[in-house]
Short mmCIF file of C-alpha atoms in Angstrom, two decimals:
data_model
loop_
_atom_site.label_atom_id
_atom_site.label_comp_id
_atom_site.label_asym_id
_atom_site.label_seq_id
_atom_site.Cartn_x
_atom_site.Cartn_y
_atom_site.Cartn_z
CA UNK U 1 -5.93 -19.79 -3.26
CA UNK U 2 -2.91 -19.27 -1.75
CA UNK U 3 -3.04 -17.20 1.82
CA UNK U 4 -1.01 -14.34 2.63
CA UNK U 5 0.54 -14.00 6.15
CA UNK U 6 -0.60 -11.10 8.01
CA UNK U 7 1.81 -8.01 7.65
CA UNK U 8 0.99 -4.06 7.10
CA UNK U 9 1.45 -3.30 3.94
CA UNK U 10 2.37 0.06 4.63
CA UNK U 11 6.32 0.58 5.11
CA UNK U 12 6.17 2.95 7.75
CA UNK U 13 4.65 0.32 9.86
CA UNK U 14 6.63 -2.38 8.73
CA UNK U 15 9.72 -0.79 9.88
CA UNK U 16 8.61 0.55 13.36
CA UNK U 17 6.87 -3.23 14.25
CA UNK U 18 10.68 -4.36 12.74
CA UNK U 19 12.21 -1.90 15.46
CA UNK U 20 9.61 -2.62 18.00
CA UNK U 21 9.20 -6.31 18.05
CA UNK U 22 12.09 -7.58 19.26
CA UNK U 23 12.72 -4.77 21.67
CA UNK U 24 9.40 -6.24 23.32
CA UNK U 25 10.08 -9.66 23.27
CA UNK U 26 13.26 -9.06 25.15
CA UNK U 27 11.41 -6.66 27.61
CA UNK U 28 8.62 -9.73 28.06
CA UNK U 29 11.64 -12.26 28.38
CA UNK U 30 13.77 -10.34 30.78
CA UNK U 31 10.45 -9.83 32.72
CA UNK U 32 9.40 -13.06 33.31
CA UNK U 33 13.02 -14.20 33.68
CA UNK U 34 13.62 -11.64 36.02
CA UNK U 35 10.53 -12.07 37.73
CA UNK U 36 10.96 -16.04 38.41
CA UNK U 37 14.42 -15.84 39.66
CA UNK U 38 13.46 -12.69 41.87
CA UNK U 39 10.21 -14.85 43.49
CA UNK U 40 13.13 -18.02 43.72
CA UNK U 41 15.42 -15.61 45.46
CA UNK U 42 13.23 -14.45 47.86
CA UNK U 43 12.02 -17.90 48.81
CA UNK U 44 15.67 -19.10 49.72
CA UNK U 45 15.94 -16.23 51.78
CA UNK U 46 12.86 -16.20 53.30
CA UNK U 47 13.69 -20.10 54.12
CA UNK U 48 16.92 -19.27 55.29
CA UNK U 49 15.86 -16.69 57.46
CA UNK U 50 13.39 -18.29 59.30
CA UNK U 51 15.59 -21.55 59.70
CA UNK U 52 17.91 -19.12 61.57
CA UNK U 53 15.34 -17.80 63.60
CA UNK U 54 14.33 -21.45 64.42
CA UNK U 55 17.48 -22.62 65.57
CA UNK U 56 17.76 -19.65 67.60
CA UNK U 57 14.38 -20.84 69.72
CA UNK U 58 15.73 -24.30 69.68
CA UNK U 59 18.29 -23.16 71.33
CA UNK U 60 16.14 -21.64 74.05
CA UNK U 61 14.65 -25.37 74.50
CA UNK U 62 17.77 -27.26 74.08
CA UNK U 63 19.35 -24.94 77.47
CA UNK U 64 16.72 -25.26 79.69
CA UNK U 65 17.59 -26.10 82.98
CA UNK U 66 14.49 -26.02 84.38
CA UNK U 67 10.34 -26.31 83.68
CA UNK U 68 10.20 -22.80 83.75
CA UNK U 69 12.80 -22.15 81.20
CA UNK U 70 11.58 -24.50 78.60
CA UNK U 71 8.07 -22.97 79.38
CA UNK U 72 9.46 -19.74 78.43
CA UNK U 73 10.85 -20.87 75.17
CA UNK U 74 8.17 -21.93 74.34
CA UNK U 75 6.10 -19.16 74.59
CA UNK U 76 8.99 -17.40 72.50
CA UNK U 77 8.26 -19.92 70.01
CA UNK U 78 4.49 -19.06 69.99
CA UNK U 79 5.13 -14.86 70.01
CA UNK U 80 7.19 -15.75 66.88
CA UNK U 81 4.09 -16.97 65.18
CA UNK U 82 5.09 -20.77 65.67
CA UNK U 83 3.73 -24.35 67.18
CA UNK U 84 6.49 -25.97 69.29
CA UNK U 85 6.02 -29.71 70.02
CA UNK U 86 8.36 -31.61 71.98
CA UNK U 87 9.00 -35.31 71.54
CA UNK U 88 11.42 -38.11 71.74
CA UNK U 89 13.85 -39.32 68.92
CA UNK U 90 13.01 -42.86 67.52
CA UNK U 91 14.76 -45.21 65.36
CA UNK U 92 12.24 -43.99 62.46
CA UNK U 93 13.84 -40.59 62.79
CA UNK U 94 17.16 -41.92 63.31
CA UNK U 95 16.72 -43.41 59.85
CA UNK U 96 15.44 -39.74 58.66
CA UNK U 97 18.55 -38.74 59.27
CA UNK U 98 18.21 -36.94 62.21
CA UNK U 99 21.58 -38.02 63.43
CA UNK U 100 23.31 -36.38 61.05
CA UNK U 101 22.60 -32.88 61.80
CA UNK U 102 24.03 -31.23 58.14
CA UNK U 103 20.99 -33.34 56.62
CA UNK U 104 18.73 -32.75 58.28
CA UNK U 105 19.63 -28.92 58.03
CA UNK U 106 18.97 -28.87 54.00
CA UNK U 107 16.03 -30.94 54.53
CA UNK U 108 14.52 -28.24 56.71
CA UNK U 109 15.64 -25.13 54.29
CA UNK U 110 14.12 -27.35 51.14
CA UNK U 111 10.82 -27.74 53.48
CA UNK U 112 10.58 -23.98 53.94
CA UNK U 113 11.68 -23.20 50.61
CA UNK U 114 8.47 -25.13 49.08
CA UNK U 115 6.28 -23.57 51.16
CA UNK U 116 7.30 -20.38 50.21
CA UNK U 117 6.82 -21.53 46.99
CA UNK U 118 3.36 -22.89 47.60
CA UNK U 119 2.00 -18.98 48.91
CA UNK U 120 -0.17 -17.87 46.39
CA UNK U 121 -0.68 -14.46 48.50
CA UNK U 122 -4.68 -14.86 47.77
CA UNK U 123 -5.70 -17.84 49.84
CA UNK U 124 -7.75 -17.91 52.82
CA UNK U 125 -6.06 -20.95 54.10
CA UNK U 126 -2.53 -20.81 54.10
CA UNK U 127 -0.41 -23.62 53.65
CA UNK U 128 1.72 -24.66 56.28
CA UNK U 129 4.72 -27.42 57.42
CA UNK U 130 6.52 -29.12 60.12
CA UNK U 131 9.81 -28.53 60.60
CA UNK U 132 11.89 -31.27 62.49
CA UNK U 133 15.12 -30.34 64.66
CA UNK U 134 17.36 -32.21 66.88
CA UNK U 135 17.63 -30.78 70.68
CA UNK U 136 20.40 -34.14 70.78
CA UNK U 137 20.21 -37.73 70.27
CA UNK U 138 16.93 -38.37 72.33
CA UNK U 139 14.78 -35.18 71.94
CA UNK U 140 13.20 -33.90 68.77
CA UNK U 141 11.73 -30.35 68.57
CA UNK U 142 8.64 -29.91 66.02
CA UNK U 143 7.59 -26.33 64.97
CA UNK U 144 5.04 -25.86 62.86
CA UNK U 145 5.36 -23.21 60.28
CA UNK U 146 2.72 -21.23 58.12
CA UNK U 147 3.31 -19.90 54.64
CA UNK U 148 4.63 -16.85 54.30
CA UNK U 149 2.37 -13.89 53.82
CA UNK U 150 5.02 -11.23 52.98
CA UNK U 151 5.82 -12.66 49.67
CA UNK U 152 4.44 -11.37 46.60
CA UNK U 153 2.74 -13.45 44.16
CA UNK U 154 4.64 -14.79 41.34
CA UNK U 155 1.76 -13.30 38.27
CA UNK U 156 1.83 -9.89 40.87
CA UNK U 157 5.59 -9.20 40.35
CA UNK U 158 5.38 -10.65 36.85
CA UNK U 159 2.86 -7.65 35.81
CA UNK U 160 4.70 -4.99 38.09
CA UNK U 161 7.95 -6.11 35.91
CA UNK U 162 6.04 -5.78 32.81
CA UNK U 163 4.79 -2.55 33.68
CA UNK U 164 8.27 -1.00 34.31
CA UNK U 165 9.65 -2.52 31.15
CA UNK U 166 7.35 -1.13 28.97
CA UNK U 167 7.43 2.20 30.59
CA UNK U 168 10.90 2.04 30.40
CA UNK U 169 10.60 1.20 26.36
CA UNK U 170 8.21 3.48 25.97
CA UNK U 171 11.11 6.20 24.37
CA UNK U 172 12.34 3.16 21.82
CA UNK U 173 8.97 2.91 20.47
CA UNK U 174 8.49 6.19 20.17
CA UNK U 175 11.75 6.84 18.59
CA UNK U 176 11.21 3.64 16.43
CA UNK U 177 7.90 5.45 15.01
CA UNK U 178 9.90 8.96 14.81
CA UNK U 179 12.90 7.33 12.91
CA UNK U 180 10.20 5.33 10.34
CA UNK U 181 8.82 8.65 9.72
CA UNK U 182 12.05 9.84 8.70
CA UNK U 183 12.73 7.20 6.30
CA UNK U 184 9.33 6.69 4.81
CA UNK U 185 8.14 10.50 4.36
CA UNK U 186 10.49 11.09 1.70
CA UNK U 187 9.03 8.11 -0.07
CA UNK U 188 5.74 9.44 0.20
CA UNK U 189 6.56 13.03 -0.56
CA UNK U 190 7.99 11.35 -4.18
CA UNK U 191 5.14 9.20 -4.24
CA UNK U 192 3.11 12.58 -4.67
CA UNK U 193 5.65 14.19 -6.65
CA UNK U 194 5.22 11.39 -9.13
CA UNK U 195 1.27 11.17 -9.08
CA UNK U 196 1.45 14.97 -9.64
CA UNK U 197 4.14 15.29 -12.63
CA UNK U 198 3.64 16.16 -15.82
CA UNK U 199 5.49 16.89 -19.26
CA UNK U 200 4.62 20.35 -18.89
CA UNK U 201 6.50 21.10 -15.56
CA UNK U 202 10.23 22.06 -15.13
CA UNK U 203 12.66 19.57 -15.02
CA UNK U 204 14.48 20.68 -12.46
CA UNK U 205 11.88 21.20 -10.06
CA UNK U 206 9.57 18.03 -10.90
CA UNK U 207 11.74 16.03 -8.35
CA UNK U 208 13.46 17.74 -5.24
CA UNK U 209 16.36 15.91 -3.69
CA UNK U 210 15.65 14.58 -0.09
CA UNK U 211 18.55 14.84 2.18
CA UNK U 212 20.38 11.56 2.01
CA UNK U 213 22.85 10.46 -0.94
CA UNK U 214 20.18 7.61 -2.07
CA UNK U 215 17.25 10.02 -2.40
CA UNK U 216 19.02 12.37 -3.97
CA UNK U 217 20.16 10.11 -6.86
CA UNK U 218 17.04 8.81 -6.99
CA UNK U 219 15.35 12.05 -7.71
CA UNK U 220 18.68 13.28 -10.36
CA UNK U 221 17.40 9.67 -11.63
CA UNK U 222 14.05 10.19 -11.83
CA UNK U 223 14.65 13.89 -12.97
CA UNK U 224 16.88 12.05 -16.16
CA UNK U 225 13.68 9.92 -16.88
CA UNK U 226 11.31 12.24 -17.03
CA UNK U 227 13.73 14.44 -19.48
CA UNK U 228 14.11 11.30 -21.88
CA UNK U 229 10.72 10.73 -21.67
CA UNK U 230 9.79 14.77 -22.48
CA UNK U 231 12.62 14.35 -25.14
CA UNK U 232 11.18 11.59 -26.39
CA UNK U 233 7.60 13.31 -27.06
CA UNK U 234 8.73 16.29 -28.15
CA UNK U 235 10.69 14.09 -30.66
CA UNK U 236 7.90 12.41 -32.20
CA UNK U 237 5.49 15.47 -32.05
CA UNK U 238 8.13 17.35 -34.61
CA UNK U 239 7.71 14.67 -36.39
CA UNK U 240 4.11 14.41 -37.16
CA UNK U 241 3.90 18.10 -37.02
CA UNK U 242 6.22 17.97 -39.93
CA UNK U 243 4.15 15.17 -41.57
CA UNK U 244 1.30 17.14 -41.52
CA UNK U 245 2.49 20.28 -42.39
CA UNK U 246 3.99 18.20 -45.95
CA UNK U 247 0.31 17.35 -46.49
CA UNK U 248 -1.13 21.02 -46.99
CA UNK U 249 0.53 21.02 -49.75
CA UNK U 250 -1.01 17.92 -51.38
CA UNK U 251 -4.42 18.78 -50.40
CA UNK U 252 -3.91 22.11 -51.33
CA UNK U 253 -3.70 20.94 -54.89
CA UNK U 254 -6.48 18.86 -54.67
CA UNK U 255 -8.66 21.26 -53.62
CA UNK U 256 -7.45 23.22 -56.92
CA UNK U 257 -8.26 20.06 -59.04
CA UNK U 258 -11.47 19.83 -57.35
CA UNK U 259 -12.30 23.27 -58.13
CA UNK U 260 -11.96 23.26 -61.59
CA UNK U 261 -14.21 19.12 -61.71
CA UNK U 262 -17.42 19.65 -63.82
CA UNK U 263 -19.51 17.17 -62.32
CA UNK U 264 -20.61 19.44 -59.70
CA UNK U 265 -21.76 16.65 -57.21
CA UNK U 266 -18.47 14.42 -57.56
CA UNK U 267 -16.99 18.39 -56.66
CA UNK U 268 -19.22 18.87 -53.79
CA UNK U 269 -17.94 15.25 -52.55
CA UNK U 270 -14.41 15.86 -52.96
CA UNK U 271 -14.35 19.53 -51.09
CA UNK U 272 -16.01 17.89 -48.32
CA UNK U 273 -13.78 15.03 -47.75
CA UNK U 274 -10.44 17.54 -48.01
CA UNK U 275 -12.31 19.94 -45.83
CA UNK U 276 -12.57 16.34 -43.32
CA UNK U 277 -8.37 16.08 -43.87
CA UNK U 278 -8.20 19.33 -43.37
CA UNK U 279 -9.46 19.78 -40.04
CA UNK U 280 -8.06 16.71 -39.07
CA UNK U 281 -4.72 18.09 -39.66
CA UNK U 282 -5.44 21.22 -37.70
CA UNK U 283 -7.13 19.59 -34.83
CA UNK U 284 -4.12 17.09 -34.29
CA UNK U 285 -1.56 20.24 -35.12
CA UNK U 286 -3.52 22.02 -32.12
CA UNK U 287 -3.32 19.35 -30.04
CA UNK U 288 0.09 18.71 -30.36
CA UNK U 289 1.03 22.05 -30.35
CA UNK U 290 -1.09 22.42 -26.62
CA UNK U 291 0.01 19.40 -25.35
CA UNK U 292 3.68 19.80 -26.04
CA UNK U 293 4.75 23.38 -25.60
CA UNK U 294 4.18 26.62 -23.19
CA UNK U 295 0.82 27.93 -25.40
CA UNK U 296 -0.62 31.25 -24.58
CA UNK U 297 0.41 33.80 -21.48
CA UNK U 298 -0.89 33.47 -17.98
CA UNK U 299 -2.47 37.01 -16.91
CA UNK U 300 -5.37 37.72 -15.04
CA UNK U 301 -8.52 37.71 -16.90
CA UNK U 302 -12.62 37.58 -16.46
CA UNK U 303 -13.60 34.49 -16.73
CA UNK U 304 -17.12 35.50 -17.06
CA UNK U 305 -16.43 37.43 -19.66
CA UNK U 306 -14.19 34.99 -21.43
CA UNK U 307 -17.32 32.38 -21.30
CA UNK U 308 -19.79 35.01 -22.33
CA UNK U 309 -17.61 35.81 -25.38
CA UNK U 310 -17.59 32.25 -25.87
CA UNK U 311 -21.33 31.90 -25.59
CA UNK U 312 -22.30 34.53 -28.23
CA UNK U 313 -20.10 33.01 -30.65
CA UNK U 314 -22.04 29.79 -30.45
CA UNK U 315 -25.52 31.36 -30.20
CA UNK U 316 -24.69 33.52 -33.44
CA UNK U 317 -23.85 30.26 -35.47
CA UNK U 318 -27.26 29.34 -34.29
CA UNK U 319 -26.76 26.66 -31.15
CA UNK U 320 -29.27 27.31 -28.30
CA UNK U 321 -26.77 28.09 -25.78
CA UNK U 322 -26.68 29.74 -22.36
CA UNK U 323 -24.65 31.21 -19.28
CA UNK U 324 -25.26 31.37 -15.91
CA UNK U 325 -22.16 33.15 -13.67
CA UNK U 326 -21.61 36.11 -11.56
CA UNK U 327 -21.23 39.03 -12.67
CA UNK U 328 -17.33 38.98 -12.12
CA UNK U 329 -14.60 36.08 -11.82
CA UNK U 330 -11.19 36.83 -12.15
CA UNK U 331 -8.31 34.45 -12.23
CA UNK U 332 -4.84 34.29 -13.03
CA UNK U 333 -5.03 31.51 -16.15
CA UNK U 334 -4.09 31.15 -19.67
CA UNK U 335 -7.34 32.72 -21.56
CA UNK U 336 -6.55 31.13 -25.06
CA UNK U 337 -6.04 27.83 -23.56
CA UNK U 338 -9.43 27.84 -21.87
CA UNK U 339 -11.59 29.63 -24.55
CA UNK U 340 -10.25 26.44 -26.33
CA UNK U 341 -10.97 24.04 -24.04
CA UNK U 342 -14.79 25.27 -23.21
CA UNK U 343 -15.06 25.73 -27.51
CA UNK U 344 -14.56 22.14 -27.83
CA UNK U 345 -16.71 20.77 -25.14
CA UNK U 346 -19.59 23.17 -26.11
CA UNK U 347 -18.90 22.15 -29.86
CA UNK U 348 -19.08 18.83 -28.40
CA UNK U 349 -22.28 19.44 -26.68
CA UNK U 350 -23.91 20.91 -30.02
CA UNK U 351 -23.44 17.29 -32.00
CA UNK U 352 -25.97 15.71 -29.68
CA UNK U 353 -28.03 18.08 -27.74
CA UNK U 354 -30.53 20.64 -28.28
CA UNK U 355 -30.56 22.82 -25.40
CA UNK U 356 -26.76 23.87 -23.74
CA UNK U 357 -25.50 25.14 -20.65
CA UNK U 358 -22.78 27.16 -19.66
CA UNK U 359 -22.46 27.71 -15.57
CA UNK U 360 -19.24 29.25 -13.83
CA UNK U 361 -18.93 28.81 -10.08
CA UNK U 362 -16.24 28.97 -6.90
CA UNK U 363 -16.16 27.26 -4.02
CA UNK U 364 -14.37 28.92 -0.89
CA UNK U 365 -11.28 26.62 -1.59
CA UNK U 366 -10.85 28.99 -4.78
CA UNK U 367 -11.46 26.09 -7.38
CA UNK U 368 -13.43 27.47 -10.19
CA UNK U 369 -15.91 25.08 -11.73
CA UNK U 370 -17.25 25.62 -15.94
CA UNK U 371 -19.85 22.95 -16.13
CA UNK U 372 -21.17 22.56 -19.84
CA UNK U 373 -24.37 21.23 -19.16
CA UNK U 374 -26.78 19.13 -22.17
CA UNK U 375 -29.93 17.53 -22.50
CA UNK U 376 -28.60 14.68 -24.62
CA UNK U 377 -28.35 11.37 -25.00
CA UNK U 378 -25.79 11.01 -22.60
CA UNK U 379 -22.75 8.68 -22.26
CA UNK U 380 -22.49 5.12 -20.26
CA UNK U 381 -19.83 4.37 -17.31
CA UNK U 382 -17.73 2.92 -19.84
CA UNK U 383 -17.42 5.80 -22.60
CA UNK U 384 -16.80 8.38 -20.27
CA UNK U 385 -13.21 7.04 -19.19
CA UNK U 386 -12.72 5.90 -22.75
CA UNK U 387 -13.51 9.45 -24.84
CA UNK U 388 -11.03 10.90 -23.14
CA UNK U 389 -8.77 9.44 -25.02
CA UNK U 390 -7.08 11.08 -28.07
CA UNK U 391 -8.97 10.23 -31.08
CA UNK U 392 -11.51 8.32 -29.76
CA UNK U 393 -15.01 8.85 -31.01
CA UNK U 394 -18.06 8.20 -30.05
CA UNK U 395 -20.15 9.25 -32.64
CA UNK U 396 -20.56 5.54 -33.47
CA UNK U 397 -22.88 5.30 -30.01
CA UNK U 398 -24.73 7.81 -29.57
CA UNK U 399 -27.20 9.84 -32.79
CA UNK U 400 -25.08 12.66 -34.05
CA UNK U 401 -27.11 15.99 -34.94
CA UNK U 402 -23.86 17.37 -36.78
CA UNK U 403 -20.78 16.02 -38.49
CA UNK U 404 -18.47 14.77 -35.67
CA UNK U 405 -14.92 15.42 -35.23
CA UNK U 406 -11.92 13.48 -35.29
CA UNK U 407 -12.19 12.39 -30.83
CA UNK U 408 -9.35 15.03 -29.47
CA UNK U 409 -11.92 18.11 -28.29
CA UNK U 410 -12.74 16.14 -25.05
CA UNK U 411 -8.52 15.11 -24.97
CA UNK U 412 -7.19 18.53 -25.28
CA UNK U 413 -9.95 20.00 -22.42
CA UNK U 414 -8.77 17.66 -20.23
CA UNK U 415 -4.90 18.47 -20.95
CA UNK U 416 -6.00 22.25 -20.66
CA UNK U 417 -7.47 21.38 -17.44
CA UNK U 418 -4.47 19.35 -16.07
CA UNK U 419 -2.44 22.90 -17.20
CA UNK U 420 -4.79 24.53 -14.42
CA UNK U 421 -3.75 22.38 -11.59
CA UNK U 422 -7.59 20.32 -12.12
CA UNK U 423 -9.43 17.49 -14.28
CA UNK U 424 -12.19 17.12 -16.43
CA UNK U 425 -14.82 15.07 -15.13
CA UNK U 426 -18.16 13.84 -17.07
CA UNK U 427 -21.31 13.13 -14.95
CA UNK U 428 -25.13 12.27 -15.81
CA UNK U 429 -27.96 14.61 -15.62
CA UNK U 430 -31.43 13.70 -14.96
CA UNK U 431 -33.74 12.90 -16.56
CA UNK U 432 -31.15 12.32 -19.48
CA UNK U 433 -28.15 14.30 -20.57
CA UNK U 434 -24.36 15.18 -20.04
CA UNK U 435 -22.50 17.26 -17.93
CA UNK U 436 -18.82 18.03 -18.45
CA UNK U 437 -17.48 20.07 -15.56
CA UNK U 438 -14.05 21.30 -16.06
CA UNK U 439 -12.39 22.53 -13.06
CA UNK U 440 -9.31 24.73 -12.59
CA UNK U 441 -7.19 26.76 -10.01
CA UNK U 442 -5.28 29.98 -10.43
CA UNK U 443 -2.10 29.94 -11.91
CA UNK U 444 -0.48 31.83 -8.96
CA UNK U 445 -1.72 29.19 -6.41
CA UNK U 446 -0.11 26.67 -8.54
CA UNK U 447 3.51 28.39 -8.47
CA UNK U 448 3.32 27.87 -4.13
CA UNK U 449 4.11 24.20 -2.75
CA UNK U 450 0.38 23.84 -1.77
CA UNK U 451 -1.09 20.30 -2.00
CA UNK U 452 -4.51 21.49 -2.93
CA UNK U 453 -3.23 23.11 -5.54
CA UNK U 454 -1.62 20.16 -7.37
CA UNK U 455 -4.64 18.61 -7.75
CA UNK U 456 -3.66 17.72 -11.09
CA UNK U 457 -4.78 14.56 -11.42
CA UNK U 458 -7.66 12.75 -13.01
CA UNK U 459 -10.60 12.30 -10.72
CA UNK U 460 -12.83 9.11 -10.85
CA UNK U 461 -15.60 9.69 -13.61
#
């Protein structure tokens, strides 16, 4: 298996660890950089300086006339915070150099210089040196030196330096997350504008431009697509609606022929099977028909009304059917649309239940909820994402009570749903049964730019 490198996937992040990346390295690099050459700095001055200061009490010994003077400059020596040892020049130190007085000068300011480098600012014992200069040719003056204790610590400046840095670089990440925003919301906005489309929207408001030259031809692109694509349906919709409006005519014949058959079974047989044709043809004409144009007007009806109408109509043709509601829902939908859409999943309910269900409800978001409830067999994970399908039956699966249909009742709820800014979802009942919940939103919500109201899209069964 071949492993991936470690990198958001997500493009807003992409682009601001892009932005922000090498703005930190640099920070951490000019940090440490600046850092190391600051704590080398200070160490060459801090070695010159105190070089300086230990000629200038070398002097003091070198120009004594007297006991009393030297004993003087020596206790400068000590008030300055060094050991003064006097001594005479051998031919050991001659070969050190110390008869050449510019040598022995660098020697001294490299001496201090490492043991400013050697303070670590955290010791107890601090380091310390001997320092060697030459009163003259016979007289040698050691001072002992300690390590500084005024010098930072190399990892203490290090982390001060890092500290301003990224304060300072604090505004480029900031405006490195702000400017990602700016090119990746777009993006997402026609990310949702894509998950939310549909053939029954307008074209020219499915995708809005952004405000750059690339997103707007990308929506006027996508905007093109989605018109060849609606063009496209539309196409082959006329053309089966034509087909099957050329075979009424042909069945309508038969039907005559059949009518006038003697053998009264072999008649029986062949009205039923062009009664079958029949409603094949108007069950696919209505579904085209919804599917593809602007059926029915939107006005504000009674829902509970609308369902009770519904429910009588099934009760009278004998189906044990009821409703449970209050007393009063109205909503801004298309009525015809609906009363089709609740026929077909109550008709659907009829072919393998006994006892039905009808409940309305509203939740304080305003998303009205018609469950159609059964007591039948029920359906398994994988036919409920399948008969949604067009033309898909399941009749084949489950013991049918009456003659099926031809699989587009549970097709055209859902595309009546998807009208209504919601989905049609199937769930189990215990301890056996079906319920298909159907779930909708007023039309007037739908006309705002409000996300929860173009919930269109199909929820996980």
């Amino acid at each position: 298996m071949k492993r991936k490198l470690f990198f958001p996937s997500s493009m807003k992040m992409q682009i601001f660890l892009l932005s922000v990346i090498p703005v930190l390295a640099l920070a951490v690099f000019v940090a440490v950089v600046g850092s190391f050459s600051d704590i080398k700095q200070k160490q060459k001055e801090w070695a010159s300086f105190t070089f300086g200061q230990l000629l200038m009490l070398a002097d003091g010994v070198r120009y004594a006339n007297s006991d009393t003077e030297r004993d003087a400059a020596f206790r400068a020596i000590v008030r300055a915070g060094f050991m003064g040892e006097l001594r005479d020049a051998t031919k050991e130190d001659d070969a050190l150099g110390t008869d050449r007085p510019e040598e022995l000068h660098d020697h001294s300011i490299n001496t201090l210089t490492e043991l400013a480098a050697q303070a670590t600012g955290t010791e107890t014992a601090w380091p310390n040196s001997e320092v060697t200069i030459a009163l003259d040719k016979s007289r040698l003056l050691i001072i002992k030196v300690s390590a500084p204790r005024n010098l930072h610590a190399y990892g203490r400046n290090l982390a001060v330096d890092i500290f301003w840095i990224t304060l300072l670089t604090t505004p480029v990440l900031g405006l490195s997350l702000y400017l990602s925003f700016l090119i990746t919301h777009p993006l997402t906005r026609f990310t949702q504008m894509a998950h939310n489309a549909s053939l029954n929207d307008e074209i020219s408001n499915s995708f809005i431009a952004g405000d750059t030259c690339e997103l707007r031809s990308l929506a006027e692109s996508l905007n093109m697509m989605k018109l060849r694509v609606k063009k496209v349906v539309e196409h082959r919709a006329q053309m089966l609606r034509a087909m099957a409006h050329d075979l009424r005519t042909p069945l309508t014949r038969l039907r005559m022929r059949a009518e006038w058959c003697p053998d009264l079974e072999l008649q029986h047989q062949m009205l039923l099977d062009i009664d079958t044709v029949t409603s094949m043809i108007d069950e696919s004409m209505a579904y085209l028909k919804d599917m593809t144009a602007d059926v029915g007007l939107a006005h504000r009806s009674d829902l509970t009304s609308l369902l009770q109408t519904i429910v009588s109509g099934f009760s009278d043709m004998g189906v044990a059917i009821s409703f449970s509601g209050p007393a009063r829902l109205p909503l801004t939908c298309k009525p015809r649309l609906l009363a089709r859409a609740v026929s077909n999943l109550v008709e659907n309910a009829s072919r393998y239940a006994e006892k039905i269900e009808v409940v309305l409800t509203q939740d304080p978001d305003g998303e009205v909820t018609i469950a159609v409830n059964d007591n039948g067999p029920g359906l398994s994970n994988d036919l409920k994402l399948k008969v949604m399908e067009p033309f898909f039956k399941a009749d084949d699966t489950r013991p049918v009570r009456n003659h099926g249909g031809v699989g587009l009742g549970l097709a055209i709820a859902y595309g009546v749903a998807g009208r209504h800014g919601g989905t049609l979802t199937l769930h189990d009942r215990q301890p056996h049964g079906l319920s298909a919940r159907l779930t909708i939103r007023s039309l007037d919500e739908l006309k705002q730019p409000n996300p929860a109201a173009s919930s269109g899209t199909r929820k996980p069964i």
